[in-house]
Short mmCIF file of C-alpha atoms in Angstrom, two decimals:
data_model
loop_
_atom_site.label_atom_id
_atom_site.label_comp_id
_atom_site.label_asym_id
_atom_site.label_seq_id
_atom_site.Cartn_x
_atom_site.Cartn_y
_atom_site.Cartn_z
CA UNK J 1 -58.13 18.13 -3.96
CA UNK J 2 -55.51 15.52 -3.40
CA UNK J 3 -52.13 15.98 -4.99
CA UNK J 4 -51.01 12.40 -4.39
CA UNK J 5 -53.16 9.29 -4.65
CA UNK J 6 -51.51 5.99 -3.83
CA UNK J 7 -53.84 3.08 -4.48
CA UNK J 8 -53.04 -0.45 -3.30
CA UNK J 9 -49.36 -0.19 -4.12
CA UNK J 10 -47.18 -3.26 -3.70
CA UNK J 11 -43.47 -3.32 -4.42
CA UNK J 12 -41.14 -6.24 -3.90
CA UNK J 13 -37.45 -6.84 -4.44
CA UNK J 14 -37.07 -10.52 -5.19
CA UNK J 15 -38.77 -12.33 -2.35
CA UNK J 16 -38.67 -9.28 -0.09
CA UNK J 17 -41.94 -7.40 0.07
CA UNK J 18 -40.92 -3.80 0.68
CA UNK J 19 -44.34 -2.19 0.32
CA UNK J 20 -47.56 -4.17 0.70
CA UNK J 21 -50.93 -2.93 -0.48
CA UNK J 22 -50.47 0.67 0.66
CA UNK J 23 -53.20 3.21 0.04
CA UNK J 24 -52.62 6.82 0.95
CA UNK J 25 -53.70 10.19 -0.29
CA UNK J 26 -52.12 13.54 0.40
CA UNK J 27 -54.06 16.77 0.07
CA UNK J 28 -52.78 20.00 -1.34
CA UNK J 29 -50.66 22.01 1.14
CA UNK J 30 -50.54 19.08 3.48
CA UNK J 31 -47.33 17.89 5.16
CA UNK J 32 -47.34 14.17 5.82
CA UNK J 33 -44.67 12.41 7.84
CA UNK J 34 -43.87 8.78 7.13
CA UNK J 35 -42.05 7.08 9.96
CA UNK J 36 -41.36 3.57 11.14
CA UNK J 37 -38.54 1.21 11.98
CA UNK J 38 -35.80 0.67 9.42
CA UNK J 39 -36.80 -1.71 6.67
CA UNK J 40 -40.44 -0.69 6.96
CA UNK J 41 -40.57 0.36 3.31
CA UNK J 42 -40.82 4.12 3.93
CA UNK J 43 -38.17 5.09 1.40
CA UNK J 44 -39.43 2.58 -1.15
CA UNK J 45 -42.93 4.01 -0.87
CA UNK J 46 -41.56 7.53 -1.28
CA UNK J 47 -39.53 6.47 -4.32
CA UNK J 48 -42.65 4.98 -5.89
CA UNK J 49 -44.18 8.46 -5.85
CA UNK J 50 -41.67 9.85 -8.36
CA UNK J 51 -41.16 6.62 -10.25
CA UNK J 52 -37.63 5.86 -9.04
CA UNK J 53 -39.23 2.55 -8.11
CA UNK J 54 -41.98 1.05 -10.24
CA UNK J 55 -44.63 -0.67 -8.13
CA UNK J 56 -45.46 -4.24 -9.01
CA UNK J 57 -49.12 -3.60 -8.37
CA UNK J 58 -51.31 -0.62 -7.73
CA UNK J 59 -51.47 2.93 -9.00
CA UNK J 60 -49.78 6.18 -8.11
CA UNK J 61 -51.38 9.43 -9.22
CA UNK J 62 -49.65 12.76 -8.81
CA UNK J 63 -51.55 15.91 -9.68
CA UNK J 64 -54.10 13.82 -11.59
CA UNK J 65 -51.48 12.14 -13.75
CA UNK J 66 -50.98 8.41 -13.40
CA UNK J 67 -47.24 7.92 -13.11
CA UNK J 68 -47.47 4.14 -12.87
CA UNK J 69 -48.79 4.02 -16.40
CA UNK J 70 -47.23 5.62 -19.42
CA UNK J 71 -43.53 6.53 -19.28
CA UNK J 72 -44.17 9.85 -20.98
CA UNK J 73 -46.56 10.73 -18.15
CA UNK J 74 -43.86 9.92 -15.67
CA UNK J 75 -41.35 12.29 -17.30
CA UNK J 76 -43.94 15.06 -17.31
CA UNK J 77 -44.96 14.40 -13.71
CA UNK J 78 -41.38 14.42 -12.45
CA UNK J 79 -41.09 18.10 -13.31
CA UNK J 80 -43.68 18.69 -10.60
CA UNK J 81 -42.07 16.44 -7.99
CA UNK J 82 -38.97 17.53 -6.12
CA UNK J 83 -37.05 14.98 -4.07
CA UNK J 84 -34.36 15.48 -1.45
CA UNK J 85 -32.15 12.49 -0.73
CA UNK J 86 -30.41 11.44 2.46
CA UNK J 87 -26.98 11.79 0.83
CA UNK J 88 -27.75 15.12 -0.94
CA UNK J 89 -26.70 13.80 -4.37
CA UNK J 90 -25.54 17.18 -5.58
CA UNK J 91 -23.62 17.11 -8.85
CA UNK J 92 -20.01 17.32 -7.62
CA UNK J 93 -18.56 18.65 -10.86
CA UNK J 94 -20.84 21.70 -10.93
CA UNK J 95 -20.87 24.69 -8.64
CA UNK J 96 -23.95 25.52 -6.59
CA UNK J 97 -25.43 27.84 -9.20
CA UNK J 98 -25.11 25.27 -11.99
CA UNK J 99 -26.62 22.59 -9.76
CA UNK J 100 -29.63 24.86 -9.35
CA UNK J 101 -30.14 25.94 -12.95
CA UNK J 102 -29.54 22.62 -14.74
CA UNK J 103 -33.09 21.31 -14.28
CA UNK J 104 -34.93 24.57 -15.00
CA UNK J 105 -32.93 25.36 -18.14
CA UNK J 106 -32.86 21.84 -19.61
CA UNK J 107 -36.21 20.46 -18.49
CA UNK J 108 -38.44 23.49 -17.94
CA UNK J 109 -36.68 25.39 -20.72
CA UNK J 110 -36.55 28.54 -18.63
CA UNK J 111 -34.09 31.15 -19.93
CA UNK J 112 -30.73 31.13 -18.22
CA UNK J 113 -31.22 34.64 -16.84
CA UNK J 114 -34.55 33.70 -15.26
CA UNK J 115 -33.11 30.49 -13.85
CA UNK J 116 -30.21 32.40 -12.31
CA UNK J 117 -32.42 35.00 -10.66
CA UNK J 118 -34.65 32.24 -9.29
CA UNK J 119 -31.57 30.40 -8.01
CA UNK J 120 -30.27 33.53 -6.29
CA UNK J 121 -33.64 34.10 -4.65
CA UNK J 122 -33.70 30.51 -3.32
CA UNK J 123 -30.13 30.72 -2.05
CA UNK J 124 -30.97 33.99 -0.27
CA UNK J 125 -33.86 32.22 1.38
CA UNK J 126 -31.58 29.36 2.46
CA UNK J 127 -28.98 31.81 3.77
CA UNK J 128 -26.46 30.44 1.31
CA UNK J 129 -26.09 33.17 -1.28
CA UNK J 130 -22.36 33.51 -0.51
CA UNK J 131 -21.91 29.87 -1.57
CA UNK J 132 -23.28 30.41 -5.06
CA UNK J 133 -19.88 29.75 -6.71
CA UNK J 134 -18.78 27.01 -4.30
CA UNK J 135 -18.49 23.36 -5.29
CA UNK J 136 -20.40 20.71 -3.32
CA UNK J 137 -17.24 19.36 -1.66
CA UNK J 138 -16.63 22.81 -0.19
CA UNK J 139 -19.97 22.74 1.67
CA UNK J 140 -20.81 21.31 5.06
CA UNK J 141 -23.47 18.61 5.17
CA UNK J 142 -26.12 21.05 6.32
CA UNK J 143 -25.24 23.52 3.59
CA UNK J 144 -25.17 20.79 0.95
CA UNK J 145 -28.60 19.56 1.98
CA UNK J 146 -30.07 23.07 1.83
CA UNK J 147 -28.56 23.47 -1.64
CA UNK J 148 -30.20 20.16 -2.56
CA UNK J 149 -33.54 21.49 -1.32
CA UNK J 150 -32.99 24.65 -3.34
CA UNK J 151 -32.16 22.57 -6.40
CA UNK J 152 -35.46 20.73 -6.07
CA UNK J 153 -37.38 23.97 -5.46
CA UNK J 154 -35.79 25.61 -8.48
CA UNK J 155 -38.03 23.39 -10.62
CA UNK J 156 -41.12 24.98 -9.03
CA UNK J 157 -42.52 21.62 -7.98
CA UNK J 158 -46.04 21.09 -6.72
CA UNK J 159 -44.90 18.33 -4.40
CA UNK J 160 -41.73 17.82 -2.37
CA UNK J 161 -40.48 14.46 -1.13
CA UNK J 162 -37.87 14.20 1.61
CA UNK J 163 -36.12 10.86 2.02
CA UNK J 164 -34.48 10.95 5.47
CA UNK J 165 -33.09 14.34 4.57
CA UNK J 166 -31.44 14.91 7.95
CA UNK J 167 -30.24 11.38 8.74
CA UNK J 168 -26.76 11.88 7.33
CA UNK J 169 -26.18 15.21 9.08
CA UNK J 170 -24.22 16.12 12.18
CA UNK J 171 -26.61 17.05 15.01
CA UNK J 172 -25.72 20.75 14.96
CA UNK J 173 -26.66 20.96 11.28
CA UNK J 174 -30.00 19.23 11.48
CA UNK J 175 -31.81 22.27 12.78
CA UNK J 176 -30.83 24.48 9.83
CA UNK J 177 -32.29 21.96 7.43
CA UNK J 178 -35.43 21.32 9.48
CA UNK J 179 -36.03 25.07 9.71
CA UNK J 180 -35.93 25.32 5.95
CA UNK J 181 -38.34 22.39 5.66
CA UNK J 182 -40.73 23.83 8.25
CA UNK J 183 -40.66 27.18 6.48
CA UNK J 184 -41.48 25.44 3.22
CA UNK J 185 -44.38 23.65 4.87
CA UNK J 186 -45.70 26.94 6.29
CA UNK J 187 -45.56 28.47 2.83
CA UNK J 188 -48.06 25.87 1.72
CA UNK J 189 -45.89 23.34 -0.08
CA UNK J 190 -47.33 19.85 -0.28
CA UNK J 191 -44.75 17.63 1.38
CA UNK J 192 -44.18 13.97 2.14
CA UNK J 193 -41.37 13.56 4.61
CA UNK J 194 -39.70 10.36 5.71
CA UNK J 195 -38.13 11.29 9.03
CA UNK J 196 -37.84 10.46 12.71
CA UNK J 197 -37.54 14.09 13.77
CA UNK J 198 -40.40 14.48 16.21
CA UNK J 199 -39.77 18.18 16.69
CA UNK J 200 -40.31 18.73 13.01
CA UNK J 201 -43.37 16.50 12.98
CA UNK J 202 -44.96 18.46 15.80
CA UNK J 203 -44.06 21.84 14.29
CA UNK J 204 -45.00 21.23 10.69
CA UNK J 205 -46.87 17.99 10.08
CA UNK J 206 -50.58 17.64 9.51
CA UNK J 207 -50.47 13.89 9.66
CA UNK J 208 -48.18 11.07 10.68
CA UNK J 209 -48.21 7.76 8.82
CA UNK J 210 -46.58 4.87 10.63
CA UNK J 211 -45.30 1.90 8.62
CA UNK J 212 -44.12 -1.54 9.68
CA UNK J 213 -43.10 -4.35 7.31
CA UNK J 214 -44.31 -2.52 4.24
CA UNK J 215 -47.77 -1.73 5.60
CA UNK J 216 -49.35 1.36 7.07
CA UNK J 217 -50.40 0.41 10.58
CA UNK J 218 -51.43 3.79 11.91
CA UNK J 219 -52.36 7.22 10.60
CA UNK J 220 -52.92 10.06 13.05
CA UNK J 221 -52.28 13.71 13.80
CA UNK J 222 -48.80 14.29 15.25
CA UNK J 223 -50.25 15.13 18.68
CA UNK J 224 -52.19 11.90 18.85
CA UNK J 225 -49.45 9.79 17.33
CA UNK J 226 -46.66 10.89 19.63
CA UNK J 227 -48.74 11.12 22.82
CA UNK J 228 -51.17 8.26 22.58
CA UNK J 229 -50.37 5.92 19.71
CA UNK J 230 -52.98 3.22 19.27
CA UNK J 231 -51.17 0.30 17.69
CA UNK J 232 -48.76 -1.58 20.01
CA UNK J 233 -46.02 -1.35 17.36
CA UNK J 234 -46.48 2.42 17.22
CA UNK J 235 -46.32 2.59 21.00
CA UNK J 236 -43.10 0.63 21.00
CA UNK J 237 -41.64 2.84 18.28
CA UNK J 238 -42.64 6.11 19.92
CA UNK J 239 -41.21 4.96 23.24
CA UNK J 240 -37.95 4.09 21.53
CA UNK J 241 -37.48 7.44 19.80
CA UNK J 242 -38.49 9.37 22.88
CA UNK J 243 -35.87 7.31 24.67
CA UNK J 244 -37.82 5.77 27.51
CA UNK M 1 33.88 1.18 -47.63
CA UNK M 2 30.18 2.15 -47.73
CA UNK M 3 28.64 2.72 -51.13
CA UNK M 4 28.13 6.49 -51.24
CA UNK M 5 24.50 6.06 -52.30
CA UNK M 6 23.73 4.98 -48.71
CA UNK M 7 25.79 7.77 -47.11
CA UNK M 8 28.56 7.26 -44.59
CA UNK M 9 28.98 7.91 -40.90
CA UNK M 10 25.98 8.27 -38.56
CA UNK M 11 24.86 11.65 -39.88
CA UNK M 12 25.64 10.76 -43.47
CA UNK M 13 23.49 7.63 -43.27
CA UNK M 14 20.81 9.47 -41.32
CA UNK M 15 20.58 12.25 -43.88
CA UNK M 16 19.95 9.65 -46.57
CA UNK M 17 17.38 7.58 -44.76
CA UNK M 18 15.44 10.14 -42.70
CA UNK M 19 13.28 11.49 -45.56
CA UNK M 20 12.28 7.89 -46.44
CA UNK M 21 11.61 6.93 -42.85
CA UNK M 22 9.59 10.10 -42.27
CA UNK M 23 7.26 9.17 -45.10
CA UNK M 24 6.74 5.82 -43.45
CA UNK M 25 6.17 7.55 -40.15
CA UNK M 26 3.57 9.82 -41.73
CA UNK M 27 1.75 6.67 -42.86
CA UNK M 28 1.98 5.21 -39.36
CA UNK M 29 0.46 8.40 -37.95
CA UNK M 30 -2.32 8.31 -40.50
CA UNK M 31 -3.20 4.65 -39.72
CA UNK M 32 -3.19 5.57 -36.07
CA UNK M 33 -5.31 8.70 -36.47
CA UNK M 34 -7.99 6.93 -38.52
CA UNK M 35 -8.15 3.86 -36.33
CA UNK M 36 -8.16 6.03 -33.21
CA UNK M 37 -11.10 7.99 -34.54
CA UNK M 38 -13.07 4.86 -35.45
CA UNK M 39 -11.97 2.97 -32.33
CA UNK M 40 -13.05 5.78 -30.03
CA UNK M 41 -16.39 6.04 -31.82
CA UNK M 42 -16.91 2.30 -31.35
CA UNK M 43 -15.88 2.65 -27.72
CA UNK M 44 -18.18 5.61 -27.06
CA UNK M 45 -21.24 4.06 -28.70
CA UNK M 46 -20.82 0.51 -27.40
CA UNK M 47 -19.60 1.76 -24.00
CA UNK M 48 -22.76 3.86 -23.60
CA UNK M 49 -25.00 1.04 -24.78
CA UNK M 50 -23.45 -1.60 -22.56
CA UNK M 51 -23.65 0.66 -19.51
CA UNK M 52 -27.33 1.34 -20.23
CA UNK M 53 -30.27 -0.90 -19.59
CA UNK M 54 -30.61 -2.11 -23.16
CA UNK M 55 -29.85 -5.66 -22.07
CA UNK M 56 -30.77 -7.18 -25.43
CA UNK M 57 -27.89 -5.52 -27.25
CA UNK M 58 -25.46 -6.04 -24.40
CA UNK M 59 -24.94 -9.68 -25.24
CA UNK M 60 -23.51 -9.25 -28.75
CA UNK M 61 -21.25 -6.52 -27.38
CA UNK M 62 -19.91 -8.90 -24.74
CA UNK M 63 -19.20 -11.50 -27.43
CA UNK M 64 -17.42 -8.90 -29.57
CA UNK M 65 -15.27 -7.81 -26.63
CA UNK M 66 -14.39 -11.41 -25.75
CA UNK M 67 -13.27 -12.13 -29.30
CA UNK M 68 -11.17 -8.98 -29.53
CA UNK M 69 -9.59 -9.41 -26.12
CA UNK M 70 -9.14 -13.16 -26.48
CA UNK M 71 -7.21 -13.16 -29.74
CA UNK M 72 -3.75 -11.82 -30.53
CA UNK M 73 -3.97 -8.65 -32.58
CA UNK M 74 -1.91 -10.27 -35.32
CA UNK M 75 -4.54 -13.01 -35.75
CA UNK M 76 -7.33 -10.44 -36.01
CA UNK M 77 -5.29 -8.65 -38.66
CA UNK M 78 -4.64 -11.87 -40.60
CA UNK M 79 -8.28 -12.90 -40.45
CA UNK M 80 -9.38 -9.60 -41.91
CA UNK M 81 -6.65 -9.48 -44.55
CA UNK M 82 -6.21 -13.15 -45.49
CA UNK M 83 -9.43 -14.95 -44.48
CA UNK M 84 -12.21 -12.50 -45.28
CA UNK M 85 -11.38 -12.55 -49.03
CA UNK M 86 -12.59 -16.19 -49.06
CA UNK M 87 -15.98 -14.83 -48.05
CA UNK M 88 -15.87 -12.26 -50.80
CA UNK M 89 -14.76 -9.40 -48.57
CA UNK M 90 -11.46 -8.00 -49.76
CA UNK M 91 -9.68 -5.01 -48.32
CA UNK M 92 -6.48 -3.35 -49.43
CA UNK M 93 -3.66 -3.81 -46.92
CA UNK M 94 -4.12 -0.25 -45.66
CA UNK M 95 -7.86 -0.59 -45.10
CA UNK M 96 -7.46 -4.03 -43.57
CA UNK M 97 -4.87 -2.61 -41.20
CA UNK M 98 -6.97 0.37 -40.17
CA UNK M 99 -10.05 -1.82 -39.75
CA UNK M 100 -8.20 -4.35 -37.61
CA UNK M 101 -6.72 -1.63 -35.41
CA UNK M 102 -10.12 0.05 -35.08
CA UNK M 103 -12.14 -2.96 -34.03
CA UNK M 104 -9.38 -4.28 -31.78
CA UNK M 105 -8.77 -1.01 -29.93
CA UNK M 106 -12.52 -0.28 -30.00
CA UNK M 107 -13.15 -3.28 -27.76
CA UNK M 108 -10.71 -2.00 -25.16
CA UNK M 109 -12.08 1.54 -25.39
CA UNK M 110 -15.59 0.12 -24.93
CA UNK M 111 -14.58 -1.59 -21.71
CA UNK M 112 -12.83 1.51 -20.37
CA UNK M 113 -15.78 3.77 -21.16
CA UNK M 114 -18.35 1.30 -19.83
CA UNK M 115 -16.35 0.90 -16.62
CA UNK M 116 -16.05 4.66 -16.17
CA UNK M 117 -19.76 5.25 -16.64
CA UNK M 118 -20.78 2.39 -14.38
CA UNK M 119 -18.51 3.61 -11.61
CA UNK M 120 -20.56 6.79 -11.28
CA UNK M 121 -22.82 6.08 -8.36
CA UNK M 122 -26.48 5.32 -9.05
CA UNK M 123 -27.43 8.18 -6.77
CA UNK M 124 -26.16 10.64 -9.38
CA UNK M 125 -28.32 9.00 -12.01
CA UNK M 126 -31.33 9.12 -9.71
CA UNK M 127 -30.78 12.77 -8.85
CA UNK M 128 -30.69 13.58 -12.56
CA UNK M 129 -33.79 11.47 -13.27
CA UNK M 130 -35.65 13.12 -10.41
CA UNK M 131 -35.02 16.52 -11.99
CA UNK M 132 -36.74 15.20 -15.11
CA UNK M 133 -33.61 15.17 -17.28
CA UNK M 134 -33.79 13.00 -20.40
CA UNK M 135 -31.29 10.17 -20.94
CA UNK M 136 -29.32 12.36 -23.32
CA UNK M 137 -29.15 15.33 -20.95
CA UNK M 138 -28.33 13.07 -18.04
CA UNK M 139 -25.37 11.60 -19.88
CA UNK M 140 -24.21 14.91 -21.32
CA UNK M 141 -24.35 17.07 -18.20
CA UNK M 142 -24.19 14.70 -15.24
CA UNK M 143 -22.73 11.25 -15.89
CA UNK M 144 -20.16 11.64 -18.67
CA UNK M 145 -18.40 14.73 -17.24
CA UNK M 146 -17.87 12.84 -14.00
CA UNK M 147 -16.95 9.60 -15.74
CA UNK M 148 -14.39 11.38 -17.92
CA UNK M 149 -12.08 11.90 -14.97
CA UNK M 150 -12.06 8.15 -14.39
CA UNK M 151 -11.94 7.24 -18.07
CA UNK M 152 -9.08 9.45 -19.23
CA UNK M 153 -6.10 7.89 -17.42
CA UNK M 154 -6.69 4.30 -18.61
CA UNK M 155 -7.79 5.63 -22.00
CA UNK M 156 -4.48 7.42 -22.49
CA UNK M 157 -2.67 4.23 -21.49
CA UNK M 158 -4.68 2.19 -23.97
CA UNK M 159 -4.02 4.76 -26.70
CA UNK M 160 -0.28 4.14 -26.25
CA UNK M 161 -0.75 0.38 -26.67
CA UNK M 162 -2.92 1.06 -29.69
CA UNK M 163 -0.21 3.23 -31.22
CA UNK M 164 2.43 0.56 -30.72
CA UNK M 165 0.14 -2.02 -32.34
CA UNK M 166 0.42 -0.11 -35.62
CA UNK M 167 3.90 -1.71 -36.02
CA UNK M 168 2.19 -5.09 -36.43
CA UNK M 169 0.65 -3.84 -39.69
CA UNK M 170 4.12 -4.25 -41.23
CA UNK M 171 3.32 -7.97 -41.38
CA UNK M 172 0.77 -7.34 -44.12
CA UNK M 173 3.28 -5.04 -45.82
CA UNK M 174 1.59 -1.68 -45.44
CA UNK M 175 4.18 1.09 -45.89
CA UNK M 176 4.35 2.10 -42.23
CA UNK M 177 7.57 3.19 -40.57
CA UNK M 178 8.44 -0.35 -39.45
CA UNK M 179 8.04 -1.76 -42.98
CA UNK M 180 9.98 1.13 -44.47
CA UNK M 181 12.69 0.75 -41.85
CA UNK M 182 13.08 -2.94 -42.65
CA UNK M 183 13.35 -2.22 -46.37
CA UNK M 184 15.92 0.50 -45.78
CA UNK M 185 17.91 -1.75 -43.51
CA UNK M 186 17.96 -4.54 -46.10
CA UNK M 187 19.37 -2.07 -48.58
CA UNK M 188 22.00 -0.31 -46.48
CA UNK M 189 22.76 -2.93 -43.81
CA UNK M 190 22.71 -0.35 -41.06
CA UNK M 191 20.20 -1.84 -38.59
CA UNK M 192 21.53 0.12 -35.66
CA UNK M 193 21.01 3.53 -37.24
CA UNK M 194 17.78 2.62 -39.05
CA UNK M 195 15.96 1.06 -36.10
CA UNK M 196 17.47 3.66 -33.78
CA UNK M 197 15.51 6.25 -35.72
CA UNK M 198 12.41 4.08 -36.01
CA UNK M 199 12.43 3.53 -32.27
CA UNK M 200 12.93 7.26 -31.71
CA UNK M 201 9.82 8.02 -33.79
CA UNK M 202 7.67 5.64 -31.76
CA UNK M 203 9.09 6.98 -28.51
CA UNK M 204 8.44 10.56 -29.60
CA UNK M 205 4.72 9.78 -29.66
CA UNK M 206 4.50 7.26 -26.82
CA UNK M 207 6.53 9.11 -24.25
CA UNK M 208 4.39 12.29 -24.08
CA UNK M 209 1.24 10.13 -24.05
CA UNK M 210 2.57 8.07 -21.17
CA UNK M 211 3.43 11.27 -19.34
CA UNK M 212 -0.08 12.53 -19.95
CA UNK M 213 -1.59 9.30 -18.65
CA UNK M 214 0.51 9.59 -15.50
CA UNK M 215 -0.48 13.22 -15.03
CA UNK M 216 -4.18 12.41 -15.39
CA UNK M 217 -3.85 9.54 -12.96
CA UNK M 218 -2.16 11.72 -10.35
CA UNK M 219 -4.77 14.41 -10.77
CA UNK M 220 -7.49 11.81 -10.27
CA UNK M 221 -5.82 10.54 -7.08
CA UNK M 222 -5.62 14.04 -5.66
CA UNK M 223 -9.20 14.89 -6.52
CA UNK M 224 -10.35 11.70 -4.80
CA UNK M 225 -8.49 12.65 -1.64
CA UNK M 226 -10.17 16.04 -1.72
CA UNK M 227 -13.76 14.83 -2.04
#
């Protein structure tokens, strides 16, 4: 059963066509990597999946709810979609615990006690329980991003989106975050990940989707994509990130 | 020799006039309190609307702000008190004064609040939306608490200007401390003592508010360095 169905989605900003006629489906428990050169429309496509961008044409279905239709549907569906941004976007005026329980208590209407115990469990898992009272500006980038992942997971989503989650991090912190993401993937979370991290793709991805100029030009398993890409643009891209 | 009814010497004169001036000052404070309440409500509501995506209602708000910022306060006051009666809308001097202060200061508060909200980065809005928070929850828990830090320093500054504007109401003869002071002065011919006290009353309110504005501004600067 597919969790995400993207059907012929087109999104433009003025005269710029960011996403052009993209069709993609993601199965339950699958981890799909979206990669491609900058400006390929990867982030825009990802943002169409939780309605942060509204496509001009096409449909997006998440968990059998059409989010490109009714606005009420979109609000409902967003409860099931966690997103992790490149720049963390933690709420700077709240400590870690309050960042984690805001969504569950206000949107899911979970009791505060339940939300707190869930938050503690997630922070344990992230190795960040000692930061529970810290404010976001007291965290390193890697810690902040893991808190952001925990904040998304606190909503018990069925789908997790990662928008270049490690691009803003110092190299030594990337691994901590990728480990958390790989662990999440192994636990059976359905994930769509915009990233260039090949190590992560090989370790956790079921599929790699390669985009150029708003279109999907290649879809393959990570092994095939990184070793013998078919499309010349994919070959060029893979060569570049391998550093040949 | 001074007529004894007006007192003599600084303290003698002061003892006579202070009870009268204080009544005027109480009126000034009441005009201020009411117009502050209404002005801040205008600012909060219109500030929220004009920072939102309700573009249709933004336009009338912009016109309102232009009118209020483009005219001297005295003219706004005269229009409400002297011109509106020709259109069948008559206010007592007190109500006209409070109304003029409210809508005039409300325009400035609107701009300050709109600016504060808009300066919170879109990424915060998106993070809140992505969690599924409603507009109301987003504003209440995420945007407004962060915007408050940016809003408070200029707001405190504007509140001082607003307070000083209450003196203009004396031109439609409401019994505020400036009007009362002028009447007392015409009776006892002691402008130095009378307006010394009147000035002291205004300063007693303005000075702490200016201090507060400065404090808030410094705190904001430090918190920006930290983050």
